[in-house]
Amino acid sequence: MSNSEWKSVGNGHLEGPFPLPDLDPSKLTVTLSETLKLLPAPETLVFGGTMTDHMLVASFDPVSGWSAPEIKPYYATNTFEGMKAYVGPDGAPRLFRPAKNMARLARSAERLALPPFNTVALLELIKKLIVVDQRWIPNMEGYSLYIRPTIIGTRSALGVSASDHALLYVILSPTGPYFRTGPKPISLLAAAENVRAWPGGTGSHKVAGNYAPGFLPQRIAAKQGYDQILWLLQDADRWKVTEAGAMNVFIVVDREDGDLDLITPPLDGTILPGVTRDSILSLAKAHTAGKLTLPGISTNQRLHPHERAFTIADMDLWLSEGKLREMFAVGTAAVVAPVGRVGFQEDLKKPARDLVLPAYEGGLGPVSRAVRQMIIDIQEGRVEWEGWCVRCE
Amino acid sequence: MSNSEWKSVGNGHLEGPFPLPDLDPSKLTVTLSETLKLLPAPETLVFGGTMTDHMLVASFDPVSGWSAPEIKPYYATNTFEGMKAYVGPDGAPRLFRPAKNMARLARSAERLALPPFNTVALLELIKKLIVVDQRWIPNMEGYSLYIRPTIIGTRSALGVSASDHALLYVILSPTGPYFRTGPKPISLLAAAENVRAWPGGTGSHKVAGNYAPGFLPQRIAAKQGYDQILWLLQDADRWKVTEAGAMNVFIVVDREDGDLDLITPPLDGTILPGVTRDSILSLAKAHTAGKLTLPGISTNQRLHPHERAFTIADMDLWLSEGKLREMFAVGTAAVVAPVGRVGFQEDLKKPARDLVLPAYEGGLGPVSRAVRQMIIDIQEGRVEWEGWCVRCE
C-alpha cells in the first residue's frame, strides 16, 4: 500500500482505500522536561548549535496512520556510539575493538528502555555497511571513517513511560586526524559552577542528553581562552576530576621507586567507560608485564595503571613537587590529546588560576606519545594485539 | 508492554512474553545509490561534515519486533523545512508566512512518497511547541528561533519502493543574525564543472539529498577564497544562474526609462521556491503599485519584478554597460546577503575570472537594503503587512 493513496482532507482522517488518522492537534500530549537548560548568552549562539528543551514528534504507519503528536523533552530517548574504521596495509577496512562499542550501545539502550538487539548481528551489519562504502576511507595515516550507530525512541505511550518503538540507524563520515598538524597541548577550564547543571544518572552512558548541557560551559571555556571544559565532581570541599569535554583523562605521576603511576578516574557511574581509556590501561599493564614494549619507553620503565579518584588539589600539590609529569585526554576522535594547562575557577566571577603542565617537544610527553602511537599502529593494522583489530569483509 | 521485558539471546528472536524477531543480518537488503558522490579531498574533511553514500537502518515495534535491516542510500527519503519565530514588540512569538513552509513541506513529502498530513494541524502543533519553548527566543533585533520540521521515511518495502512508515519531528534552535556585524558582501564562485554532479529531479523541493552534493563544491569555493557556490545550469553555450549556496538570487538592473528591473530566476523546477524570494517579489510589486513604500526608496522609483532567466554572460554585459546595480542572495537564514563579486570558472584547471559588483557603504545597495529592512520589520512585528506575521498563542 503506497502512501500516495492517501490524502489529507482536513477532517481528522486521511482519505484513501480506508480512512487513517491524520495528524491531530486535539490528541497532543505535552511532557515537559524536568531539567530546563540554562539559556546561553545570545551573542554566543552558533547557527544550529543549541537546541531548546523540547521537540514535537509524531509517527506514521500504514495501519494506524499518524500517531497522537507529542511535545516532549528534546532527545529524551536517544543513544549513540562513536567508532572508527581504518584501512590496513592490505587495503581492508578494520574496526578497533568494536564489540566494546556494541556492548556499550546495548547497555545504554537498556538504561533508556529502548529495545534490546543482538550485538553480534549489529556488528555484522555495520561491517557490511563499511564494505559498501569502503571507498570513502582515506588511505592515509590518521584518516578513518567515523561510524555513528544511533537508536531513537520513536513513539512513547502517554506521559512519561518509555518509547516502545525505535529506529536504529548507522551513518558513516570520513574524517581526518583530530590534530591536523600533529598533537598540540589543549587547555582545560575546570569550572566548579557548572557541575551543578550536570544531570546525574546517565553519566556512564553515551546518551545524547548528556552532551547538550555541556554546550554552555563549553562556550564559557572558549570565551576565557580554553579549548575544553574539565568536568569536576564535588566531594566535600575537594573537586574530583572526571572527564575533559567528552573525553576520559589520565595523569602520569612520578613514584618514589622511579616507576610511574598512570591514573584515571574510576568507573563510578559518572565516567563514560571509554574504549580508548580501557585500551590504555591494558597497554600499560602489558608493557609493565613485559608482554609488549610501548614505543619510546624503556622496557625497564614500569607503568602502574590505576583507576583512582584524584582532585584539583592533588594535581596542584604534585605539580608543586615536580611529580606530575603528564596529563592527557583520550577518546575515539582524538585518540590522545595532551593537556598543557588547566584553569581552575571556584567562583565564576573571579578569573581562573592556571595549573601549568610540563611542556614537551612535539606536544606529547613520553607516556602519552607511546600509548597514542601504539593504539594508532594497532588501529591501522601495523601491529597485531589481542585481536583488537577486526577486519570487515 | 515494556521493551525491558525482551532480551536478545542470539537465536534470531528476542526472548520475552512472546518471541519477537531480533535484528537479523540474514534478512539484510542492500539498495545501492544510483548516483555516488564525488569523494572530497581528504585534507578538506571537517569532522562529521561529510556523510558517505549509504546508511544502515532497522526499526522496532512491539508487534513485529526488529524489521529486516536495510543498507540504503543515505537520507533517501528525508525532507525538511527551515522557518523562524521572532518576538514581537508585545513579547509574543511570531512566525513569518508559515503556511508557505507547510505547503512546501507537504509537496516535498508527496514528491518522496512520504505520507500526507494536515498542514493546518502541523502549523498549530508547531505554534504550541514554540509557546512551550518561548523563553528561548532572544528578544533582540535580528535574533530568532530557527524551526526545523523534518520527515524521515523509516521503513521501506523491499528494494526501491517508497517508505511506508514515517517519523515527523520538529526541533528548535535559537539563532542570532547571519551577519554579526551587519551585512557584508559575500563572494560567489560560479563553477561550471560542478553542475554535472548536481542531480536533477528534486531541485525545487527541500530535500536533504539536494544539499549533500554541495559540500564538495562548497569546499572548492572556500579553497579559492569564495564564500559560496553560485549554481549554474548549462543552456547550449550559455550558463544560466540558478541559486547561491542554498539561497535564491536577485539582480537589480537599470532600465532605459529610469526604472529598475528586479530579476530572479523563474521557478522552472530547478529553483527552490523560497519564501523570502516570494516575499521580495510581492514587496517590490506593492511598492511600485503605491501600496507600501520600501524604506529609503523614493515612491517615484519604480521596481519591476521579473521571474526570468539570466546568464553569466548577461551579467558580464550589464556590468560593462554600468547597468547591473546590485546582486543579492536571499533566504530564511540571512534574509538578504549582498553579493560583492562572482568568480566564473568555465574550466576548473584555470583560475576564475571575477565579475565585480558595485560597492555600497554598509554593504547593501539601496534595493537590497530596502527589502531586507521591510522583511525584518514585518517579521519582528513592527510593520503589519497582509497577515504575513502569525502570532503563536
Coordinates of N, CA and C in Angstrom, one line a residue, chain B residues 103-241:
Chain B
A103 N 3.0 24.2 3.2 CA 2.7 23.8 1.9 C 3.9 23.1 1.2
R104 N 5.0 23.8 1.3 CA 6.2 23.3 0.6 C 6.6 21.9 1.2
L105 N 6.5 21.8 2.6 CA 6.8 20.5 3.2 C 5.9 19.4 2.7
A106 N 4.6 19.7 2.6 CA 3.7 18.7 2.1 C 4.0 18.3 0.6
R107 N 4.4 19.3 -0.2 CA 4.7 19.0 -1.6 C 6.0 18.1 -1.6
S108 N 7.0 18.5 -0.8 CA 8.2 17.7 -0.8 C 7.9 16.2 -0.3
A109 N 7.1 16.1 0.7 CA 6.7 14.8 1.2 C 6.0 14.0 0.1
E110 N 5.1 14.6 -0.6 CA 4.4 13.9 -1.7 C 5.4 13.5 -2.8
R111 N 6.4 14.3 -3.1 CA 7.4 14.0 -4.1 C 8.2 12.8 -3.7
L112 N 8.4 12.6 -2.4 CA 9.2 11.5 -1.9 C 8.3 10.3 -1.5
A113 N 7.0 10.4 -1.8 CA 6.0 9.3 -1.4 C 6.0 9.1 0.2
L114 N 6.3 10.2 0.9 CA 6.1 10.2 2.4 C 4.6 10.4 2.6
P115 N 4.1 10.0 3.8 CA 2.7 10.2 4.0 C 2.2 11.6 4.0
P116 N 1.0 11.8 3.6 CA 0.4 13.2 3.6 C 0.0 13.5 5.1
F117 N -0.1 14.8 5.3 CA -0.5 15.2 6.7 C -1.3 16.6 6.6
N118 N -2.0 16.9 7.6 CA -2.8 18.1 7.6 C -1.9 19.3 7.9
T119 N -1.7 20.1 6.9 CA -0.7 21.2 7.1 C -1.2 22.2 8.1
V120 N -2.5 22.4 8.2 CA -3.0 23.4 9.3 C -2.7 22.8 10.7
A121 N -2.9 21.5 10.8 CA -2.7 20.8 12.1 C -1.2 20.9 12.5
L122 N -0.3 20.7 11.5 CA 1.1 20.8 11.8 C 1.5 22.2 12.3
L123 N 1.0 23.2 11.6 CA 1.3 24.5 12.0 C 0.8 24.8 13.4
E124 N -0.4 24.3 13.7 CA -0.9 24.5 15.0 C 0.0 23.9 16.1
L125 N 0.5 22.7 15.8 CA 1.4 22.0 16.7 C 2.7 22.7 16.8
I126 N 3.2 23.2 15.7 CA 4.5 24.0 15.8 C 4.3 25.2 16.7
K127 N 3.2 25.9 16.5 CA 2.9 27.1 17.4 C 2.9 26.7 18.9
K128 N 2.3 25.5 19.2 CA 2.3 25.1 20.6 C 3.7 24.8 21.1
L129 N 4.5 24.1 20.2 CA 5.9 23.9 20.6 C 6.6 25.2 20.9
I130 N 6.4 26.2 20.0 CA 7.1 27.4 20.2 C 6.7 28.1 21.5
V131 N 5.4 28.0 21.8 CA 5.0 28.6 23.1 C 5.6 27.9 24.3
V132 N 5.7 26.6 24.2 CA 6.4 25.8 25.3 C 7.8 26.3 25.5
D133 N 8.5 26.5 24.4 CA 10.0 26.9 24.4 C 10.2 28.4 24.1
Q134 N 9.2 29.2 24.4 CA 9.2 30.6 24.1 C 10.4 31.4 24.7
R135 N 10.8 30.9 25.9 CA 11.8 31.6 26.7 C 13.2 31.6 25.9
W136 N 13.3 30.7 24.9 CA 14.5 30.5 24.1 C 14.7 31.6 23.1
I137 N 13.6 32.4 22.7 CA 13.8 33.4 21.7 C 14.4 34.6 22.2
P138 N 15.6 34.9 21.8 CA 16.3 36.1 22.4 C 15.5 37.4 21.9
N139 N 15.1 38.2 22.8 CA 14.3 39.4 22.5 C 15.3 40.6 22.1
M140 N 15.9 40.3 20.9 CA 16.9 41.3 20.4 C 16.7 41.3 18.9
E141 N 16.9 42.5 18.3 CA 16.7 42.6 16.9 C 17.7 41.7 16.1
G142 N 17.2 40.9 15.1 CA 18.0 40.0 14.4 C 18.1 38.6 14.9
Y143 N 17.6 38.5 16.2 CA 17.6 37.1 16.8 C 16.3 36.4 16.6
S144 N 16.3 35.1 16.6 CA 15.1 34.4 16.3 C 15.3 32.9 16.8
L145 N 14.2 32.2 16.6 CA 14.2 30.8 16.9 C 14.1 30.0 15.6
Y146 N 15.1 29.3 15.2 CA 15.1 28.6 13.9 C 14.3 27.3 14.2
I147 N 13.4 27.0 13.2 CA 12.5 25.8 13.4 C 12.8 24.9 12.3
R148 N 13.0 23.6 12.6 CA 13.4 22.6 11.6 C 12.4 21.5 11.7
P149 N 11.3 21.6 10.9 CA 10.4 20.4 10.8 C 11.0 19.4 9.8
T150 N 11.0 18.1 10.2 CA 11.7 17.1 9.4 C 10.8 15.9 9.3
I151 N 10.7 15.2 8.1 CA 10.0 14.0 8.0 C 11.0 13.0 7.4
I152 N 11.1 11.8 8.1 CA 12.0 10.8 7.6 C 11.2 9.5 7.3
G153 N 11.5 8.9 6.2 CA 10.9 7.6 5.9 C 11.6 6.6 6.7
T154 N 10.9 5.8 7.5 CA 11.6 5.0 8.5 C 11.6 3.5 8.1
R155 N 10.8 3.1 7.2 CA 10.8 1.7 6.8 C 10.4 1.6 5.4
S156 N 11.1 0.9 4.6 CA 10.7 0.7 3.2 C 10.4 -0.7 2.9
A157 N 9.6 -1.0 1.9 CA 9.4 -2.3 1.4 C 10.7 -2.7 0.7
L158 N 10.8 -4.0 0.3 CA 11.9 -4.5 -0.4 C 12.3 -3.5 -1.5
G159 N 13.7 -3.4 -1.7 CA 14.2 -2.7 -2.9 C 13.9 -1.3 -3.0
V160 N 13.5 -0.8 -4.1 CA 13.4 0.6 -4.4 C 12.1 1.3 -4.1
S161 N 11.1 0.5 -3.6 CA 9.8 1.2 -3.4 C 9.9 2.1 -2.2
A162 N 8.8 2.9 -2.0 CA 8.9 4.0 -1.1 C 8.7 3.5 0.4
S163 N 9.1 4.4 1.3 CA 8.9 4.1 2.7 C 7.4 4.1 3.0
D164 N 6.9 3.2 3.8 CA 5.5 3.3 4.2 C 5.4 3.7 5.7
H165 N 6.4 3.8 6.4 CA 6.4 4.3 7.8 C 7.2 5.7 7.7
A166 N 6.8 6.5 8.6 CA 7.5 7.8 8.7 C 7.6 8.4 10.1
L167 N 8.5 9.2 10.3 CA 8.7 9.9 11.6 C 8.7 11.4 11.2
L168 N 7.9 12.1 11.9 CA 7.9 13.6 11.7 C 8.3 14.2 13.0
Y169 N 9.3 15.1 13.0 CA 9.7 15.8 14.2 C 10.1 17.2 13.9
V170 N 9.9 18.0 14.9 CA 10.3 19.4 14.8 C 11.2 19.8 15.9
I171 N 12.3 20.4 15.6 CA 13.3 20.8 16.7 C 13.5 22.3 16.5
L172 N 13.9 23.0 17.6 CA 14.0 24.4 17.6 C 15.4 24.8 18.1
S173 N 16.0 25.8 17.5 CA 17.3 26.3 17.8 C 17.4 27.8 17.8
P174 N 17.7 28.4 19.0 CA 17.8 29.9 19.0 C 19.0 30.3 18.1
T175 N 18.8 31.4 17.4 CA 19.9 31.8 16.5 C 20.0 33.3 16.4
G176 N 21.2 33.7 16.2 CA 21.5 35.2 16.0 C 21.5 35.6 14.6
P177 N 21.8 36.9 14.3 CA 21.8 37.3 13.0 C 22.9 36.6 12.1
Y178 N 22.6 36.4 10.9 CA 23.5 35.7 10.0 C 24.8 36.5 9.9
F179 N 24.7 37.8 9.8 CA 25.9 38.7 9.8 C 26.0 39.4 11.1
R180 N 26.9 39.0 12.0 CA 27.0 39.5 13.3 C 27.2 41.0 13.3
T181 N 28.0 41.5 12.4 CA 28.4 42.9 12.4 C 27.7 43.6 11.3
G182 N 26.5 43.2 10.9 CA 25.8 43.9 9.8 C 26.2 43.2 8.5
P183 N 25.3 43.4 7.5 CA 25.5 42.7 6.2 C 26.9 43.1 5.6
K184 N 27.5 42.1 5.1 CA 28.8 42.3 4.4 C 28.7 41.6 3.1
P185 N 29.2 42.1 2.0 CA 29.1 41.5 0.7 C 29.8 40.1 0.7
I186 N 29.1 39.1 0.1 CA 29.7 37.8 0.0 C 30.2 37.6 -1.4
S187 N 31.1 36.6 -1.5 CA 31.7 36.3 -2.9 C 31.2 34.9 -3.3
L188 N 30.9 34.8 -4.5 CA 30.3 33.5 -5.1 C 31.3 33.0 -6.1
L189 N 31.4 31.7 -6.2 CA 32.2 31.0 -7.2 C 31.2 30.3 -8.1
A190 N 31.1 30.7 -9.4 CA 30.2 30.1 -10.4 C 31.0 29.1 -11.1
A191 N 30.9 27.8 -10.7 CA 31.8 26.8 -11.3 C 31.0 25.9 -12.2
A192 N 31.3 26.0 -13.5 CA 30.6 25.2 -14.5 C 30.8 23.7 -14.2
E193 N 31.9 23.3 -13.9 CA 32.2 21.9 -13.6 C 31.2 21.2 -12.7
N194 N 30.8 21.8 -11.7 CA 30.1 21.2 -10.6 C 28.6 20.9 -11.0
V195 N 28.1 21.6 -12.0 CA 26.7 21.4 -12.4 C 26.5 19.9 -12.7
R196 N 27.5 19.3 -13.3 CA 27.3 17.9 -13.8 C 27.0 17.0 -12.6
A197 N 27.5 17.3 -11.4 CA 27.3 16.4 -10.3 C 26.0 16.7 -9.6
W198 N 25.3 17.6 -10.0 CA 24.0 18.0 -9.4 C 22.9 17.2 -9.9
P199 N 22.3 16.4 -9.0 CA 21.2 15.5 -9.5 C 19.9 16.3 -9.8
G200 N 19.3 16.0 -10.9 CA 18.1 16.7 -11.3 C 16.9 16.1 -10.6
G201 N 15.8 16.6 -10.8 CA 14.5 16.0 -10.4 C 14.0 16.5 -9.1
T202 N 14.8 16.9 -8.1 CA 14.2 17.3 -6.8 C 14.7 18.7 -6.5
G203 N 15.2 19.4 -7.5 CA 15.8 20.8 -7.2 C 14.8 21.8 -6.6
S204 N 13.5 21.6 -6.9 CA 12.6 22.6 -6.4 C 12.0 22.1 -5.0
H205 N 12.5 21.0 -4.5 CA 12.0 20.6 -3.2 C 13.1 20.7 -2.1
K206 N 12.7 20.9 -0.9 CA 13.7 21.0 0.2 C 14.0 19.6 0.7
V207 N 14.9 18.9 0.0 CA 15.1 17.5 0.3 C 16.6 17.4 0.7
A208 N 16.8 16.6 1.8 CA 18.2 16.6 2.3 C 19.2 16.2 1.2
G209 N 18.8 15.3 0.4 CA 19.7 14.8 -0.7 C 20.2 15.9 -1.6
N210 N 19.5 17.0 -1.7 CA 19.9 18.1 -2.5 C 21.1 18.8 -2.0
Y211 N 21.3 18.7 -0.7 CA 22.3 19.6 0.0 C 23.7 18.9 0.0
A212 N 23.7 17.6 0.2 CA 25.0 16.9 0.3 C 25.9 17.1 -0.9
P213 N 25.4 17.1 -2.1 CA 26.3 17.2 -3.3 C 26.9 18.6 -3.3
G214 N 26.4 19.5 -2.5 CA 27.0 20.9 -2.5 C 28.2 21.0 -1.6
F215 N 28.5 19.9 -0.7 CA 29.6 20.0 0.2 C 30.9 20.2 -0.5
L216 N 31.1 19.3 -1.5 CA 32.4 19.4 -2.2 C 32.7 20.7 -2.9
P217 N 31.7 21.1 -3.8 CA 31.9 22.4 -4.5 C 32.1 23.5 -3.5
Q218 N 31.4 23.4 -2.3 CA 31.5 24.5 -1.3 C 32.9 24.6 -0.8
R219 N 33.6 23.4 -0.6 CA 34.9 23.4 -0.2 C 35.9 24.0 -1.3
I220 N 35.6 23.6 -2.5 CA 36.4 24.1 -3.6 C 36.3 25.6 -3.6
A221 N 35.0 26.2 -3.4 CA 34.8 27.6 -3.4 C 35.7 28.2 -2.2
A222 N 35.6 27.6 -1.0 CA 36.3 28.1 0.1 C 37.8 28.2 -0.1
K223 N 38.3 27.1 -0.7 CA 39.7 27.0 -1.0 C 40.2 28.1 -1.9
Q224 N 39.3 28.6 -2.8 CA 39.7 29.6 -3.7 C 39.3 31.0 -3.2
G225 N 38.9 31.0 -2.0 CA 38.6 32.3 -1.3 C 37.2 32.9 -1.6
Y226 N 36.3 32.0 -2.0 CA 34.9 32.5 -2.1 C 34.0 31.9 -1.0
D227 N 32.9 32.6 -0.7 CA 32.1 32.2 0.4 C 31.1 31.1 0.1
Q228 N 30.6 31.1 -1.1 CA 29.6 30.2 -1.5 C 29.7 29.9 -3.0
I229 N 29.0 28.8 -3.4 CA 28.9 28.4 -4.8 C 27.7 29.2 -5.4
L230 N 27.9 29.7 -6.6 CA 26.7 30.1 -7.4 C 26.4 29.0 -8.4
W231 N 25.2 28.4 -8.2 CA 24.9 27.2 -9.1 C 24.4 27.7 -10.5
L232 N 25.0 27.0 -11.5 CA 24.6 27.3 -12.8 C 23.9 26.2 -13.5
L233 N 23.2 26.5 -14.6 CA 22.6 25.4 -15.4 C 23.0 25.7 -16.8
Q234 N 23.6 24.7 -17.5 CA 24.0 25.0 -18.9 C 22.8 25.0 -19.8
D235 N 22.8 26.0 -20.7 CA 21.8 26.1 -21.7 C 22.5 26.4 -23.0
A236 N 22.7 25.4 -23.9 CA 23.6 25.5 -25.0 C 25.0 26.0 -24.6
D237 N 25.5 27.1 -25.1 CA 26.8 27.5 -24.6 C 26.7 28.6 -23.6
R238 N 25.5 28.8 -23.0 CA 25.4 29.9 -22.0 C 25.2 29.2 -20.6
W239 N 25.5 30.0 -19.6 CA 25.4 29.5 -18.2 C 24.3 30.3 -17.5
K240 N 23.2 29.7 -17.3 CA 22.1 30.3 -16.5 C 22.4 30.3 -15.0
V241 N 22.1 31.4 -14.4 CA 22.3 31.5 -12.9 C 21.1 30.9 -12.3

